[in-house]
PDB file of C-alpha atoms in Angstrom:
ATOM      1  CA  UNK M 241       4.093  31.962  -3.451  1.00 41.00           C
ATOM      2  CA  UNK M 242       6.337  35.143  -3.017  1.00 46.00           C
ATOM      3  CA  UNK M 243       5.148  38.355  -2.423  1.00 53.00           C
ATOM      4  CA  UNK M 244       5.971  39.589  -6.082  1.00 56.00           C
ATOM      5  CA  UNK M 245       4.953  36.695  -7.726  1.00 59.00           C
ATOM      6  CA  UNK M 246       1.554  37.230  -6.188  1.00 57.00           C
ATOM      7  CA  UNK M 247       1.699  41.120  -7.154  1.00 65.00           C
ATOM      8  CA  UNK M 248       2.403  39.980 -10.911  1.00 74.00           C
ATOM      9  CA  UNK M 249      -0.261  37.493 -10.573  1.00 76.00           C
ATOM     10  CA  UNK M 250      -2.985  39.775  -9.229  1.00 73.00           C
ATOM     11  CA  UNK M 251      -2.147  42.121 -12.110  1.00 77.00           C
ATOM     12  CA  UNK M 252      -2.149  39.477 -14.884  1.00 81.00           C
ATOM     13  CA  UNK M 253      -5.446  38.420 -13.089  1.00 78.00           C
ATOM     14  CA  UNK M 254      -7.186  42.426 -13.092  1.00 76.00           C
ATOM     15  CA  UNK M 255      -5.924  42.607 -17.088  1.00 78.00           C
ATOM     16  CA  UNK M 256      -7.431  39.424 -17.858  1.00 82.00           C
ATOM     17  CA  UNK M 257     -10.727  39.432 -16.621  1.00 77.00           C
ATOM     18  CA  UNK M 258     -11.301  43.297 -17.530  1.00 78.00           C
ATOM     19  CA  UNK M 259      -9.196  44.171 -19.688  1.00 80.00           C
ATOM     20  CA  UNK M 260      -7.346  46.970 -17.976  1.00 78.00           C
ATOM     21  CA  UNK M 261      -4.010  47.507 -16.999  1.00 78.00           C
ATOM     22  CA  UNK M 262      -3.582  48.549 -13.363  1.00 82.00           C
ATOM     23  CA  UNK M 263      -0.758  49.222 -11.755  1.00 82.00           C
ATOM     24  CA  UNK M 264       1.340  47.551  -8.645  1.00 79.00           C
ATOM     25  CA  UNK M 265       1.147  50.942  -6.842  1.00 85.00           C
ATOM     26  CA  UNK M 266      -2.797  51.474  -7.490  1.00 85.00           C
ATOM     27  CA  UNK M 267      -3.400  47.800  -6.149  1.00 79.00           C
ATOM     28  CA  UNK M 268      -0.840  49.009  -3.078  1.00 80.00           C
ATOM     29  CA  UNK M 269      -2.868  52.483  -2.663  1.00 85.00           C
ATOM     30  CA  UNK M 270      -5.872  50.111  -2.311  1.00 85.00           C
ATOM     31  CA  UNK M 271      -4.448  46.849  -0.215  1.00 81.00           C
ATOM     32  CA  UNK M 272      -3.053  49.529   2.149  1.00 84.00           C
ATOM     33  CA  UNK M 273      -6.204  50.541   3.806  1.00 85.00           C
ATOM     34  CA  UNK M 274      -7.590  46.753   3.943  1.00 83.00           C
ATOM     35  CA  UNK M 275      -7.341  45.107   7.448  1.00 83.00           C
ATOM     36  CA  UNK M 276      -8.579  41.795   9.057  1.00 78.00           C
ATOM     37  CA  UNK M 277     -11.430  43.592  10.152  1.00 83.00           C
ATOM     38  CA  UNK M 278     -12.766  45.013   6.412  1.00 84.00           C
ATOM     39  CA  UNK M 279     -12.940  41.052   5.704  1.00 80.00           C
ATOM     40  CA  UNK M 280     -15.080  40.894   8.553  1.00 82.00           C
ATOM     41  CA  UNK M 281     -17.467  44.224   8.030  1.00 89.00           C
ATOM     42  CA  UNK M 282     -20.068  43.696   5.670  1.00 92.00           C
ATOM     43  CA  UNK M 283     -20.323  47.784   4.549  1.00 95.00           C
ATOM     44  CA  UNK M 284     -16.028  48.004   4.650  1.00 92.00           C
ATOM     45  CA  UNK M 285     -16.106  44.782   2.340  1.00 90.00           C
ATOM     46  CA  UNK M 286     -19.151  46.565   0.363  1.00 94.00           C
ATOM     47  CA  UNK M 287     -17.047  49.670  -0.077  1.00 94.00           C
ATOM     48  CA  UNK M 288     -13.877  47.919  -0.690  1.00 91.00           C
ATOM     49  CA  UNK M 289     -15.348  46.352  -3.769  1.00 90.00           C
ATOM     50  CA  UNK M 290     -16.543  49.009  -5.055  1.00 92.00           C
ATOM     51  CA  UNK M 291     -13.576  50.865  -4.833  1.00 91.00           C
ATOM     52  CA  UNK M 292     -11.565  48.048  -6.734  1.00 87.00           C
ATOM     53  CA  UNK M 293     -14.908  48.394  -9.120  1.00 88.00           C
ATOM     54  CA  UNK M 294     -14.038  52.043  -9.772  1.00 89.00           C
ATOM     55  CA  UNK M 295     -10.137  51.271 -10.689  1.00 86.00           C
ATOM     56  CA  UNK M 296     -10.875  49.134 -13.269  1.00 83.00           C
ATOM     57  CA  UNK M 297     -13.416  50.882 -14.447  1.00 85.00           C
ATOM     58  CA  UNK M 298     -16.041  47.609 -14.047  1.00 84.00           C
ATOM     59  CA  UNK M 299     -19.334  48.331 -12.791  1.00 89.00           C
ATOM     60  CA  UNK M 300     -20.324  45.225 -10.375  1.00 91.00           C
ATOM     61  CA  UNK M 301     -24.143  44.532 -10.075  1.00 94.00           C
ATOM     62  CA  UNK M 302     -25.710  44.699  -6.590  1.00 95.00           C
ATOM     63  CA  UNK M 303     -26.079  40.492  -6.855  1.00 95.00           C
ATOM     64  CA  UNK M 304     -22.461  40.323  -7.565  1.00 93.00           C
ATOM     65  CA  UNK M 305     -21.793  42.510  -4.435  1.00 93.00           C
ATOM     66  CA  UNK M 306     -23.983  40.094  -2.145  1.00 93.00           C
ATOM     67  CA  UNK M 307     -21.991  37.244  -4.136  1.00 91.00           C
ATOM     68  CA  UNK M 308     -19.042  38.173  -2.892  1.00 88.00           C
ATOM     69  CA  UNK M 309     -19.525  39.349   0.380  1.00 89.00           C
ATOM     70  CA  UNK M 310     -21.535  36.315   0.848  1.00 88.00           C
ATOM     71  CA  UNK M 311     -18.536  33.706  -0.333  1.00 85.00           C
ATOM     72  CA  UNK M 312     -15.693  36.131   2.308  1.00 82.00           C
ATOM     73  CA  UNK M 313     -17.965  35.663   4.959  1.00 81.00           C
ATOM     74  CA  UNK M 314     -19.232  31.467   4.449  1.00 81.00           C
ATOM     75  CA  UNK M 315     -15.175  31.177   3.621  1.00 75.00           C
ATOM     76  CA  UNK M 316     -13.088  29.286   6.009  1.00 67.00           C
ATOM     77  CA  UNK M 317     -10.135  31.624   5.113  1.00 63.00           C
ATOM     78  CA  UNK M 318      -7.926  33.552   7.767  1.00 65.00           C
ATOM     79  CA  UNK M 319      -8.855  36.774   7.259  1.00 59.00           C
ATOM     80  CA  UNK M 320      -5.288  37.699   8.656  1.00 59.00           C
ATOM     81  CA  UNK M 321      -3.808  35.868   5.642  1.00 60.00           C
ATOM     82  CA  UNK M 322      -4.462  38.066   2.814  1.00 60.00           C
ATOM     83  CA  UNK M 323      -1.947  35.834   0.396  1.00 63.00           C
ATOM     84  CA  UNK M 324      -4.670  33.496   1.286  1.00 62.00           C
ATOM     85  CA  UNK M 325      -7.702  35.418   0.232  1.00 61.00           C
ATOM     86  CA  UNK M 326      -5.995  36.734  -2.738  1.00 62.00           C
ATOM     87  CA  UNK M 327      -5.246  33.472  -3.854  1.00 63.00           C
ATOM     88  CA  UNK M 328      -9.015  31.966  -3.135  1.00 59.00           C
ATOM     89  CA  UNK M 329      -9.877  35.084  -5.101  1.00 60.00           C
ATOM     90  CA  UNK M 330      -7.829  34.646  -7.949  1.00 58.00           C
ATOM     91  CA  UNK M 331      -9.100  30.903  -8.221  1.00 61.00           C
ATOM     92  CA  UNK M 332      -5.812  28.927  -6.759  1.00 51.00           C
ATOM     93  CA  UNK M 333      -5.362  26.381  -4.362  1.00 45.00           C
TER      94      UNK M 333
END
């Protein structure tokens, strides 16, 4: 998948699922300060969904939180792949 494709789909993927429009340079503001390592630190991963929480404006229970967190670190995904982990994410193979 090419790297706009995956922008567009991301997008299409944030709209759907909350409703709100967000743009390709908030999700870059964002994706800019995410490394390998935030897949791998519990409280970076913690803080990195919340942030993503904030910009769409979707408040994410505590369970939810652990939910995730949980499924990034039981995954099999390399965390250097993001294109990877976006796509797991966004429910693709």
């Amino acid at each position: 998948m090419a790297n706009k494709d995956m922008s567009k789909d991301v997008l299409s993927v944030v709209k759907k699922k909350t409703g709100k429009s967000v743009t390709a340079k908030d999700i870059e503001k964002i994706a800019s300060g995410v490394k390998p390592s935030t897949m791998q630190s519990e409280v970076q991963l913690r803080a990195l969904i919340k942030q993503v929480s904030g910009l769409v404006n979707v408040k994410v229970s505590e369970e939810t939180i652990n939910d995730i967190v949980q499924a990034v670190k039981s995954s099999k995904l390399d965390t250097n792949n993001m294109q990877q982990l976006m796509s797991m994410m966004m429910g693709k193979k």
